[in-house]
Coordinates of C-alpha atoms and ligand atoms in Angstrom, one line a residue:
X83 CA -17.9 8.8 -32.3
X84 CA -15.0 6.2 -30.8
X85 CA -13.8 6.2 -27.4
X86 CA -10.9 8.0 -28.0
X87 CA -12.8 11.0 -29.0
X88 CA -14.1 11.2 -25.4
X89 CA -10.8 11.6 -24.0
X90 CA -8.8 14.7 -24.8
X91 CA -5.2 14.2 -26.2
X92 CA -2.8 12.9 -23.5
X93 CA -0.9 16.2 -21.6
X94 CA -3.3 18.7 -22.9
X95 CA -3.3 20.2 -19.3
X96 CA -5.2 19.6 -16.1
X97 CA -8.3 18.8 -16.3
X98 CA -10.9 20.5 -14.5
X99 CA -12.7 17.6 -12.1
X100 CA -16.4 18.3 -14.0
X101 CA -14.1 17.7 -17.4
X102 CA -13.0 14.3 -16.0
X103 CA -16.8 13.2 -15.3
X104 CA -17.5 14.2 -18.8
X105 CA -14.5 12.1 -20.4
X106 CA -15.3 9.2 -18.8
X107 CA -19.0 9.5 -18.9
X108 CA -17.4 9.8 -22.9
X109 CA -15.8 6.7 -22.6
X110 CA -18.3 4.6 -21.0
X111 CA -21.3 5.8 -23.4
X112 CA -18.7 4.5 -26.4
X113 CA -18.9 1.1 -24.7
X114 CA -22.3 1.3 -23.7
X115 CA -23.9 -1.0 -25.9
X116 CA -24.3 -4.5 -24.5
X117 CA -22.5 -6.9 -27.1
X118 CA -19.3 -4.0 -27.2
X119 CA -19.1 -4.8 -23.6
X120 CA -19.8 -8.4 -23.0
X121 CA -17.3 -9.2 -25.9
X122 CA -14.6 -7.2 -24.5
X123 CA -15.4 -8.2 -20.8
X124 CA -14.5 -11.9 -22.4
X125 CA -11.7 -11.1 -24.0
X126 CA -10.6 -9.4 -20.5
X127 CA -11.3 -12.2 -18.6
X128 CA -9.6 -14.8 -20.5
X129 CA -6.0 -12.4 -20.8
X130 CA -6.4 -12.6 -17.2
X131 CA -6.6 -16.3 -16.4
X132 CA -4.5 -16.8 -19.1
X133 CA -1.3 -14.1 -17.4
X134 CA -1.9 -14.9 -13.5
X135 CA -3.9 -12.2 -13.1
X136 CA -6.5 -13.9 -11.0
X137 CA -7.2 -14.5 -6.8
X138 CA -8.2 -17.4 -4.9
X139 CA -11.9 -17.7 -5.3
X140 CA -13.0 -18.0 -1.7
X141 CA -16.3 -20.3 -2.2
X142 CA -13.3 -22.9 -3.2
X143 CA -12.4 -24.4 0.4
X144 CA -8.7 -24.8 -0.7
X145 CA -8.3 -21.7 -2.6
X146 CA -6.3 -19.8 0.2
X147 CA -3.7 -22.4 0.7
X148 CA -3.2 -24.7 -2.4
X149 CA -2.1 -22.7 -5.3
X150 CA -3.8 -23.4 -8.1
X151 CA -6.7 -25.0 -6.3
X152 CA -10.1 -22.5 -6.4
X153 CA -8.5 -19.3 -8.7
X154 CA -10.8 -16.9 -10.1
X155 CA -10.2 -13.6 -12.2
X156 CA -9.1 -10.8 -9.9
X157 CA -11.5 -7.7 -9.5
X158 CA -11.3 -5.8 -12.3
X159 CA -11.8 -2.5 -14.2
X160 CA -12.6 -3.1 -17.5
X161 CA -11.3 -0.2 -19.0
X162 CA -8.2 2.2 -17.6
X163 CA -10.1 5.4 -15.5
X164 CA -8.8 8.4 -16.7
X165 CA -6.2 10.5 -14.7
X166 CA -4.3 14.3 -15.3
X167 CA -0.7 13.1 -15.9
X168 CA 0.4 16.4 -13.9
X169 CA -1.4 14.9 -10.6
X170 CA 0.6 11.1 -11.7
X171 CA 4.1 13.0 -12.4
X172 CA 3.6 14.6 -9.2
X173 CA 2.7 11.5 -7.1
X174 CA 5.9 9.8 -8.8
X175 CA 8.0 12.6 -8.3
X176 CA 7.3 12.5 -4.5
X177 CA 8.4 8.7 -4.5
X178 CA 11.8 9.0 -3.6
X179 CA 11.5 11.5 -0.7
X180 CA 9.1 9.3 1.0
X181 CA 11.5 6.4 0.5
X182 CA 13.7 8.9 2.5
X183 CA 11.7 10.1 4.8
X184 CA 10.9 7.3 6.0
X185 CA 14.7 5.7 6.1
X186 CA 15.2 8.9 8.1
X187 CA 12.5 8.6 10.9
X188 CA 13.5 4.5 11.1
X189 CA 16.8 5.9 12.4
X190 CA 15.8 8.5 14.8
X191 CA 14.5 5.7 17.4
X192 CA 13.7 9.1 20.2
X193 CA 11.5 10.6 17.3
X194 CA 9.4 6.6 16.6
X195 CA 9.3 6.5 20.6
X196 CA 7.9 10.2 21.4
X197 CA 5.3 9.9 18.9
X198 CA 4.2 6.7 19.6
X199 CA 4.5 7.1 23.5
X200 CA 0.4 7.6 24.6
X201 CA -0.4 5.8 21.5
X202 CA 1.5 2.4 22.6
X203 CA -0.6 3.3 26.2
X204 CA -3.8 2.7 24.1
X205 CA -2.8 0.6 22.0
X206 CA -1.1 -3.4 22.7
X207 CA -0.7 -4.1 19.3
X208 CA 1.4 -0.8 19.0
X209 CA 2.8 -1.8 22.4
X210 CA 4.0 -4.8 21.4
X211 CA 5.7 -3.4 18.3
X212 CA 7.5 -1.2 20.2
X213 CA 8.6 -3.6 23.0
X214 CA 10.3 -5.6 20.0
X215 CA 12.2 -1.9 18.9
X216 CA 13.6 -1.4 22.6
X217 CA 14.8 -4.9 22.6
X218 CA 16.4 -4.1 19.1
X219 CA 17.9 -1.0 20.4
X220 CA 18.9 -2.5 23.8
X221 CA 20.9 -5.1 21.9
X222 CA 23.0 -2.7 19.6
X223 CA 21.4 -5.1 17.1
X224 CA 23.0 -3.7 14.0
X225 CA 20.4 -2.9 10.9
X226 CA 22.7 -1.8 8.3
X227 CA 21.2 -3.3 5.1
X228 CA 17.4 -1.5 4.9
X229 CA 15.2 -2.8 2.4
X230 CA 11.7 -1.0 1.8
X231 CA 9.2 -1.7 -1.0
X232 CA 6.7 1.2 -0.3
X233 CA 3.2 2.1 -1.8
X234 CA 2.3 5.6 -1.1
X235 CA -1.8 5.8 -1.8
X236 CA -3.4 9.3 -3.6
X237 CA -6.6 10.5 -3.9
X238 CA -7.4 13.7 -6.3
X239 CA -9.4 16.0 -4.3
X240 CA -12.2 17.1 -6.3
X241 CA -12.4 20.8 -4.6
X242 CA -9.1 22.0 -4.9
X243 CA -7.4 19.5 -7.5
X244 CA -4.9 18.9 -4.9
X245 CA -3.2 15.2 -4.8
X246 CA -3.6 14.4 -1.2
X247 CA -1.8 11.0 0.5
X248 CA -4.2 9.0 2.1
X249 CA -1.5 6.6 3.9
X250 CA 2.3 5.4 3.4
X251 CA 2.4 1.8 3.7
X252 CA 6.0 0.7 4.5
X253 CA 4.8 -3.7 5.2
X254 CA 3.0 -6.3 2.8
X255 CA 2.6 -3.2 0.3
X256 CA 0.8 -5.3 -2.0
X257 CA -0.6 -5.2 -5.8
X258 CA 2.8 -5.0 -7.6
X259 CA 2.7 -7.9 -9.8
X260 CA -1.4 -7.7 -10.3
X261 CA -1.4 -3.9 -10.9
X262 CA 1.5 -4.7 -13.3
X263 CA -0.6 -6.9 -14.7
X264 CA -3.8 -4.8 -15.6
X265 CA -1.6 -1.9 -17.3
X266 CA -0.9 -5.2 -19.3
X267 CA -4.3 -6.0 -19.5
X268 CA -5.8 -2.5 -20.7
X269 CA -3.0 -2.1 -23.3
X270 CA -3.7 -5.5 -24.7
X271 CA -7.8 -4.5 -24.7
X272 CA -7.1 -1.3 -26.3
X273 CA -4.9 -2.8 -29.3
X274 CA -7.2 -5.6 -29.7
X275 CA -10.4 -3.5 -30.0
X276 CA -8.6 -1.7 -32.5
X277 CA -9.8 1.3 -33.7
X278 CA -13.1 0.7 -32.1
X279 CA -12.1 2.0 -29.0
X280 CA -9.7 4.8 -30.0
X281 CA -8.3 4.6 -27.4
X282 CA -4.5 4.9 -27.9
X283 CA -2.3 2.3 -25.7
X284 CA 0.3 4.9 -25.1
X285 CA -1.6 6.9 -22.5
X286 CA -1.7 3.9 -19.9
X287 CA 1.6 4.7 -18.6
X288 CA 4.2 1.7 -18.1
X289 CA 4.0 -0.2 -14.8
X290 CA 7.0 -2.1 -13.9
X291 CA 6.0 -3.3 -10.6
X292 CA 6.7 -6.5 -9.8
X293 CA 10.2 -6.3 -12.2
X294 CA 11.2 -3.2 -10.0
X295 CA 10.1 -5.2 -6.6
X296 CA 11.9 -8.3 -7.6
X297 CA 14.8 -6.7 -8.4
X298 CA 15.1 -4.7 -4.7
X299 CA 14.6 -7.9 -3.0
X300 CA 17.7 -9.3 -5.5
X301 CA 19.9 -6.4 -4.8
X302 CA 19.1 -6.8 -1.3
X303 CA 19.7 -11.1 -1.4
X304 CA 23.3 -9.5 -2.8
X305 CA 24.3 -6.7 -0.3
X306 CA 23.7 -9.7 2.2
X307 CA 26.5 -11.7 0.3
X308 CA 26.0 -15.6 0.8
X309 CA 24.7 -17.0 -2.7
X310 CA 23.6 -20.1 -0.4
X311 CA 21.0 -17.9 0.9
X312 CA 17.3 -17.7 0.1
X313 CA 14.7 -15.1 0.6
X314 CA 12.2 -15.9 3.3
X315 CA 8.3 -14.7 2.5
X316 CA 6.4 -14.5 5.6
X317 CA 2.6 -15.0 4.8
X318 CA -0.8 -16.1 6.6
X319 CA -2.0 -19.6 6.6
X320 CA -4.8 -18.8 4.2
X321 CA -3.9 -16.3 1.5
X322 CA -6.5 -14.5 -0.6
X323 CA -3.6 -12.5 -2.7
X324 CA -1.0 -15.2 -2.8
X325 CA -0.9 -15.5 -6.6
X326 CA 0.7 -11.5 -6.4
X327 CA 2.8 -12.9 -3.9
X328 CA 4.2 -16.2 -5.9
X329 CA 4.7 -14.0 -9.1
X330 CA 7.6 -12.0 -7.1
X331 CA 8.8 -15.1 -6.4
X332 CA 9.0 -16.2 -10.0
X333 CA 10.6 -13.3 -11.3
X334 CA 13.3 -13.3 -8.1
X335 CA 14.2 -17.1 -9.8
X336 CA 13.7 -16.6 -13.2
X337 CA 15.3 -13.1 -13.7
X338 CA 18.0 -13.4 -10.7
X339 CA 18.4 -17.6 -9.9
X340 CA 17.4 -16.8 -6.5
X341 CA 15.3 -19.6 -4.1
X342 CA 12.0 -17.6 -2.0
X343 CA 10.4 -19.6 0.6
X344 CA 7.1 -19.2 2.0
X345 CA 6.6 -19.4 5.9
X346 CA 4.0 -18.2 8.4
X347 CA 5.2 -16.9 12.1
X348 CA 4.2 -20.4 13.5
X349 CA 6.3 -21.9 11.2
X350 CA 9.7 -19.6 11.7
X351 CA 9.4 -20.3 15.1
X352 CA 9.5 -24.0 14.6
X353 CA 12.0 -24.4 12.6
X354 CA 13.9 -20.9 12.9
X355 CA 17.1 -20.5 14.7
X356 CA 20.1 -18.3 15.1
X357 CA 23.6 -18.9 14.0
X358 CA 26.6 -18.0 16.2
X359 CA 26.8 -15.0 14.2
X360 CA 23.4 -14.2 14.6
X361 CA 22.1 -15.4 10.9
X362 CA 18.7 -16.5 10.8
X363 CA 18.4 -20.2 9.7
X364 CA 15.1 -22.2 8.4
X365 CA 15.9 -25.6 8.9
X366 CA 19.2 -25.9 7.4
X367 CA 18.6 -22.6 4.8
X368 CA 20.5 -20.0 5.3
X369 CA 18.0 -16.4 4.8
X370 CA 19.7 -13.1 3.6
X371 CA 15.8 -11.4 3.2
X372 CA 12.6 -11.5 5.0
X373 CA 9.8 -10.3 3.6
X374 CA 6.7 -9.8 5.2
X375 CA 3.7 -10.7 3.4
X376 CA 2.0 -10.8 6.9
X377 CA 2.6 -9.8 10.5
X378 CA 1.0 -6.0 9.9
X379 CA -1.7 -7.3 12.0
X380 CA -3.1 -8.2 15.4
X381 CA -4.6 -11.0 13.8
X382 CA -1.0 -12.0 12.7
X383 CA -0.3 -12.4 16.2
X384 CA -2.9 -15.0 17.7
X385 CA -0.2 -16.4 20.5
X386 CA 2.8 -15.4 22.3
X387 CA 4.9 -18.0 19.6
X388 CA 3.9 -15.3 16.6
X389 CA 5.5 -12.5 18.5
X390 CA 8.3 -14.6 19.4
X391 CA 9.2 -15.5 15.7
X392 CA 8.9 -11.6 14.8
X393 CA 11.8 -11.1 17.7
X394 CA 13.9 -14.1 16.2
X395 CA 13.6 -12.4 13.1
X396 CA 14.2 -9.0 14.1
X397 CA 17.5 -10.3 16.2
X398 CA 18.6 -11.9 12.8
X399 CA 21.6 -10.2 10.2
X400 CA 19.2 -11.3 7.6
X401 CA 17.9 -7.6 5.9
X402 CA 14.0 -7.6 7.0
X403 CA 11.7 -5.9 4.8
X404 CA 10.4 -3.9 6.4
X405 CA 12.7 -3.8 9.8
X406 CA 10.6 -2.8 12.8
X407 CA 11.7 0.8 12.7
X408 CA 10.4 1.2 9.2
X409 CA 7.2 -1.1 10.1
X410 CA 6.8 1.6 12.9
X411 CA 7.3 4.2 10.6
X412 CA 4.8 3.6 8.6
X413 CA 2.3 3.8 11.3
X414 CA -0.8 6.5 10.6
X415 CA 0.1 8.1 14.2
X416 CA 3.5 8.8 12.6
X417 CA 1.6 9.8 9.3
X418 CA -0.2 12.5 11.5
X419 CA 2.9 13.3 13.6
X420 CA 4.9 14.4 10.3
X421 CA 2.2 17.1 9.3
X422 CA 2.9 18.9 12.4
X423 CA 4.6 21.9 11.9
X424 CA 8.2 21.8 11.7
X425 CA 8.2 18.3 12.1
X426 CA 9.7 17.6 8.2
X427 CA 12.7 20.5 8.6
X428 CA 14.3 17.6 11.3
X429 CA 14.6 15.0 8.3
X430 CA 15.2 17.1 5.4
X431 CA 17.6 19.8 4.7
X432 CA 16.4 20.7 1.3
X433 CA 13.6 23.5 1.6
X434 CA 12.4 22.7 -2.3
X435 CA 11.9 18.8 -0.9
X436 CA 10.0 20.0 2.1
X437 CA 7.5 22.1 0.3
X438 CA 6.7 19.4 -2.2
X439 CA 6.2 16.6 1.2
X440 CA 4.0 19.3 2.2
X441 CA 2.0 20.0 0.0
X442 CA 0.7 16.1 -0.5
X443 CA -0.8 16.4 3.4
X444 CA -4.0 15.9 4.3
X445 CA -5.7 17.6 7.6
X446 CA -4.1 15.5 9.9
X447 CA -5.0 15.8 13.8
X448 CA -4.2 13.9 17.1
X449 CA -6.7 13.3 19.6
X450 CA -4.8 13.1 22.8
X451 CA -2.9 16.6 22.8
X452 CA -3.8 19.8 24.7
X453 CA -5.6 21.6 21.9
X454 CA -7.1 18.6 20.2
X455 CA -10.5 19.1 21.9
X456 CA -11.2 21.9 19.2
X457 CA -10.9 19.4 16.0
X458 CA -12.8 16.9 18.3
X459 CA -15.7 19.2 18.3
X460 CA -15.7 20.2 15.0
X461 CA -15.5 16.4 14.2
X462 CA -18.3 15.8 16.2
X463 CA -20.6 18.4 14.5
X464 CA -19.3 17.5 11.1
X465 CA -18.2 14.0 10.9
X466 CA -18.9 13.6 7.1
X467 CA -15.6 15.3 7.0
X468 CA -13.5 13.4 8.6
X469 CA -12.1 9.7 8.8
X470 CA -11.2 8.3 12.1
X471 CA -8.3 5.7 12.0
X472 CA -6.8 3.2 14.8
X473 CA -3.5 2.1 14.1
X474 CA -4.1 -0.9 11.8
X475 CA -3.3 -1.9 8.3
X476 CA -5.0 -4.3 5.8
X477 CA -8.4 -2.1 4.8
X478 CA -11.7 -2.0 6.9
X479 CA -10.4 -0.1 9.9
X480 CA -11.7 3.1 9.7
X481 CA -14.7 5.4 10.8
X482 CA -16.7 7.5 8.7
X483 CA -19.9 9.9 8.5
X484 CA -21.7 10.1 11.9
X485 CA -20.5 7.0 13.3
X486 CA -17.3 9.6 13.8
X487 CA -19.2 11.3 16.3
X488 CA -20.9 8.4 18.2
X489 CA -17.0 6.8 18.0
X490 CA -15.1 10.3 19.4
X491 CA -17.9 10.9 22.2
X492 CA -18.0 7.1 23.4
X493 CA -13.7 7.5 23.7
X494 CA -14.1 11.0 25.3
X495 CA -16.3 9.7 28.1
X496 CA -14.1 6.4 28.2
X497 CA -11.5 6.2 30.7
X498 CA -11.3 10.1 30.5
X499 CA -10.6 9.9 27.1
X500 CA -7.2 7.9 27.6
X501 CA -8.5 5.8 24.4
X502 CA -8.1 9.2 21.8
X503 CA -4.7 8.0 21.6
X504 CA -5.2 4.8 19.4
X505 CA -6.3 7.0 17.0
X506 CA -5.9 9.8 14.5
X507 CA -8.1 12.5 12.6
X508 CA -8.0 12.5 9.1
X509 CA -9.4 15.0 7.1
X510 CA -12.2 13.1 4.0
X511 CA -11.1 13.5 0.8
X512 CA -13.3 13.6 -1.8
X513 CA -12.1 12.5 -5.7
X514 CA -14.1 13.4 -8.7
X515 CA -16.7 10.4 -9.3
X516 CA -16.6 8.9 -12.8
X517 CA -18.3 5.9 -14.2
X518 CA -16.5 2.6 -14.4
X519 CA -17.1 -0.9 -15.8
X520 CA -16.6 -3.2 -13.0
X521 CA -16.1 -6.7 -13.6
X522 CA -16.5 -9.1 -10.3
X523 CA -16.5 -13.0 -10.8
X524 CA -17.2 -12.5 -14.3
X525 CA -20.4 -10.2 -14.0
X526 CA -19.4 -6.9 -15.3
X527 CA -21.7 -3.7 -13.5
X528 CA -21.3 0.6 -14.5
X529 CA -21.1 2.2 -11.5
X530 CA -20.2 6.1 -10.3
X531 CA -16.6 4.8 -9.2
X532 CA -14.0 7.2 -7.0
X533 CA -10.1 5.7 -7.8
X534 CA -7.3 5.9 -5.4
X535 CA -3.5 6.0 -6.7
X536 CA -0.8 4.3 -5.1
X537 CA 3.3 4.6 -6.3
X538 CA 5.0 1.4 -5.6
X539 CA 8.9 2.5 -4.4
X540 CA 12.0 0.5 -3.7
X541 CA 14.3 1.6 -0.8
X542 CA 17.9 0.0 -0.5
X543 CA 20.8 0.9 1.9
X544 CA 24.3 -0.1 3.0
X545 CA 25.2 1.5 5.7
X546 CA 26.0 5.3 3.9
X547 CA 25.8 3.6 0.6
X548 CA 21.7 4.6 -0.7
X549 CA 22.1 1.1 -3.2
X550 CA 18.2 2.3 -5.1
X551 CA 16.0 5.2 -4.4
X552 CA 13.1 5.2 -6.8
X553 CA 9.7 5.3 -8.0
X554 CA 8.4 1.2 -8.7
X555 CA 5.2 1.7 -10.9
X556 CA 1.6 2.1 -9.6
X557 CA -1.7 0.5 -8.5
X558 CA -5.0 2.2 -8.9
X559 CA -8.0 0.9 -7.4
X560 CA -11.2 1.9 -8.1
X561 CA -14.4 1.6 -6.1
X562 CA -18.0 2.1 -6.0
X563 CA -18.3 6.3 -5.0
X564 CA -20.6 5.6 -2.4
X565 CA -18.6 3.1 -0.2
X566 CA -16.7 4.5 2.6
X567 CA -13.2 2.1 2.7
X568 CA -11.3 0.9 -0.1
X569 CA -9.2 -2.1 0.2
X570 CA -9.2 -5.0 -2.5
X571 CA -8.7 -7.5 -0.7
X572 CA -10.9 -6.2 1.7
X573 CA -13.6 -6.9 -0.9
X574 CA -14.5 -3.3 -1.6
X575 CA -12.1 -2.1 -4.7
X576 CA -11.5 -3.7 -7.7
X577 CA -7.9 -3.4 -10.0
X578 CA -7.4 -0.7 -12.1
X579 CA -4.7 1.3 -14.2
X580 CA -4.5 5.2 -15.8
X581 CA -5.4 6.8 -18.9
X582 CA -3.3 9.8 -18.4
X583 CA -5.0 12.7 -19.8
Ligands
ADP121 N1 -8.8 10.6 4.3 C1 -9.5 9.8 3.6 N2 -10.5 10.2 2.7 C2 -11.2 9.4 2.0 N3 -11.1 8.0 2.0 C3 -10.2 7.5 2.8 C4 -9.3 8.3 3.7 N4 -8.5 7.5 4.4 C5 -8.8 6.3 4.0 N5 -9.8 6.2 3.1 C6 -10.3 5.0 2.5 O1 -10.2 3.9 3.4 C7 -9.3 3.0 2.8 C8 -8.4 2.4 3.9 O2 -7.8 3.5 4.6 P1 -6.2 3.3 4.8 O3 -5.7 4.6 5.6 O4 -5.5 3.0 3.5 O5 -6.1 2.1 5.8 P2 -5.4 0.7 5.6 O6 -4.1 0.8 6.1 O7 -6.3 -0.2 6.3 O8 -5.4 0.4 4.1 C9 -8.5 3.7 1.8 O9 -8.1 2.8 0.7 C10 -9.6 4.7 1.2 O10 -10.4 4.0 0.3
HGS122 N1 -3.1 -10.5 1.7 C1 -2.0 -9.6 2.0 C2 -2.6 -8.2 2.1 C3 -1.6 -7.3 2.7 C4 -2.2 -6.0 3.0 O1 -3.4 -5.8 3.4 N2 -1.5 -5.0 2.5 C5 -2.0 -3.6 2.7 C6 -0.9 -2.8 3.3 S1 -0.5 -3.3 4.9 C7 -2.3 -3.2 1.3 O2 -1.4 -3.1 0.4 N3 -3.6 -3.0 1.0 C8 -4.0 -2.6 -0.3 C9 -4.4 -3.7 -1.1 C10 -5.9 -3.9 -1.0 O3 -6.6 -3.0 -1.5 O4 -6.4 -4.9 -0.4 C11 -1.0 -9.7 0.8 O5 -1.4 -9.4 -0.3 O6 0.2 -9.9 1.1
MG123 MG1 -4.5 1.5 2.8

């Protein structure tokens, strides 16, 4: 029996979640026998040092800020993890009215303030975000030219088959150019096993990530119209990830002639300034783009200089991606706020578009309203059920199983309750578990995985001209079933691509 005949042929039909465990329990009994594996995890990890796909290896003191110095293969699946193409069509499909969704509540600043308005009470780091919008808005500063490069994240859940979205993130979406690379990666492993894995290469869909990303920051570098200008990156001092971040850059030169430098916040507030007309200058580089591979965090802001360079650069005509309306945006206190009901019918017309928005929701619930105290007992009785979420980004955030309880009855008997609104309810979803060869710093495990989808998407627009509105290839990241967060640079997920079935 070869590996292929464990997976059914590509777009025969959903597949029921107990048929999924089967295929890949299919798959991974094909590959189950030692020297099959260890010769293909080889040949995996070599395509991957050889093609950038690799992270800074963190027991290497320099690895996080001299490239090259202290790389090591990045996590890895060794084979793609099998996924119903209707649930990846869908999740593609919904791409571009997310992209306009979230154009849409960018410009409808008494919308961003409402829903955020106890939240920002609870919350400084919100607070602070905000304070930057008023100033924007106070100012008339102009933001014509929007740039997003999105990743909307998936989970299949296992009860109902429905595709659910975990979160939208609209800053430092990252995993373009390594996801790209692992679709790569997969295909190569599948022709080179040859018939042995029978697997067919055609069933790991395409993933143009990091083309389709460099090529919204170039259109973006052009809409702003000076050819002397470069594109600013704004990343930490010590970068796990920068290796996804430098191959954007790469492509953005190699495909388009255009210059990207790298700066942290300290460092645009050193040498950053404003022209007379307002452009942002680094030194004596003129920027058109600034793109935030940082500054999603608190820990992004560590003095009152950090915030200071995020108000320089939000004051700037350069097009920031994201601006602080769509960085707000994409807040999960937003996410929850759009699953109210009749909250979508204010941003789209189209009834069709609405349904399909809809029906990609999650339970969603805030803490701080009048009728929350039902969910907040329910919660409390059955946390397993439930995530709890503070408004942060970058993975290991969240609260799960009965630590939601002890969290929601320590804020409830807090400063009656006033700290509910830093957070939101989530409702746990649960994807179908299937087995998984992962390979971490060259020691490959099998291990009952649960994967998580995200569709990169690129966002441009002129004033009423929409320059790109589409879909910009996938990540999926796969983790061990039993652990709670996800997150690969977090350390808990490793890379991964599909095998559409
Ligand atoms: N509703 C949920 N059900 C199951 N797992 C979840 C849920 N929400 C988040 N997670 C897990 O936690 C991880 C981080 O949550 P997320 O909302 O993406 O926060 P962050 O912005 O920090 O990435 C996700 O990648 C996923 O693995
Ligand atoms: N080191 C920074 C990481 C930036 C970052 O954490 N981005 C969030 C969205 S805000 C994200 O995409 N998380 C999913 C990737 C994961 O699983 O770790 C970078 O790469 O620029
Ligand atoms: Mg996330």
């Amino acid at each position: 029996m070869t590996l292929a005949s464990a997976y059914p042929p590509a777009g025969t039909g959903l597949v029921k979640h107990s048929e999924l465990e089967t295929l890949s329990q299919g798959v991974i009994s094909q590959v189950n026998d030692e020297p099959v594996v260890s010769v293909l995890v080889a040949e995996a990890l070599s395509w991957s040092s050889l093609h950038g796909l690799v992270v800074g290896n963190t027991s290497h003191e320099r690895s996080g800020t001299i490239p090259g110095v202290g790389l090591v293969h990045a996590p890895l699946s060794l084979l793609p993890s099998p996924f119903p193409w209707q649930a990846f069509s869908q999740a593609i499909e919904l791409a571009p009215l997310f992209n306009r969704l979230v154009d849409r509540v960018s410009q409808d600043a008494d919308f961003l303030r409402q829903a955020l308005a106890r939240t920002r009470k609870a919350d400084s780091f919100t607070a602070r975000l905000l304070d930057i919008h008023l100033q924007i808005l106070d100012k008339g500063v102009k933001q014509e030219i929007r740039l997003g490069l999105h990743r909307s994240d998936y989970m299949l859940d296992m009860a109902t088959g429905n595709l659910l979205q975990v979160e939208l993130n609209t800053i430092s979406s990252s995993f373009a150019a390594l996801g790209s690379l692992v679709t790569s990666l997969h295909r190569h492993l599948i022709n080179w096993s040859g018939d042995r894995s029978g697997l067919e290469a055609k069933n790991v869909p395409e993933n143009s990530a990091a083309d389709t990303f460099a090529e919204a920051l170039a259109l973006a570098w052009k809409e702003y119209g000076d050819n002397r200008a470069v594109v600013l990156m704004v990343v930490r001092e010590e970068e796990r990830n920068m290796y996804d971040q430098y191959w954007l850059a790469l492509k953005l030169f190699k495909s388009y002639g255009i210059k990207l430098i790298r700066k942290t916040l300290s460092q645009v507030i050193a040498e950053g300034k404003l022209g007379s007309n307002n452009e942002l200058f680094i030194g004596k580089q003129v920027v058109s783009v600034v793109y935030y591979r940082a500054g999603y965090s608190p820990d992004d802001y560590p003095s009152e200089s950090e915030w200071d360079a995020r108000l320089l650069l939000e004051l700037s005509t350069a097009v920031k991606c994201p601006n602080i309306s769509y960085h707000l945006a994409g807040a999960k206190k937003i996410q929850q706020e759009l699953a109210k009901p009749g909250i979508l019918e204010r941003f789209f017309e189209n009834k069709q578009e609405i349904v399909k928005v809809r029906s990609c929701f999650a339970g969603l619930w805030s803490l701080e309203d009048e009728n929350s105290d039902e969910i907040i007992k329910e919660a409390i009785r059955n946390p397993e059920g439930f995530v709890l979420k503070p408004q942060r980004e970058g993975g290991g955030n969240n609260t799960y199983g009965a630590d939601v309880s002890e969290k929601l009855i320590q804020l409830r008997k807090t400063d009656g309750g006033t700290g509910l609104a830093a957070y939101i309810l989530m409702q746990r979803i649960f994807p179908a578990v299937h087995p998984a060869y992962l390979v971490h710093d060259g020691i490959w495990s099998c291990k009952e995985t649960i994967s998580e989808l995200g569709i990169f998407s690129t966002y441009l627009r002129n004033g009423k001209k929409e320059v790109l509105n589409k879909e910009a290839g996938y990540l999926l990241r796969t983790k061990v079933a039993d652990s709670n967060e996800g997150g690969v640079a977090a350390g808990y997920a490793v890379l991964d691509s599909l095998y559409l079935i």
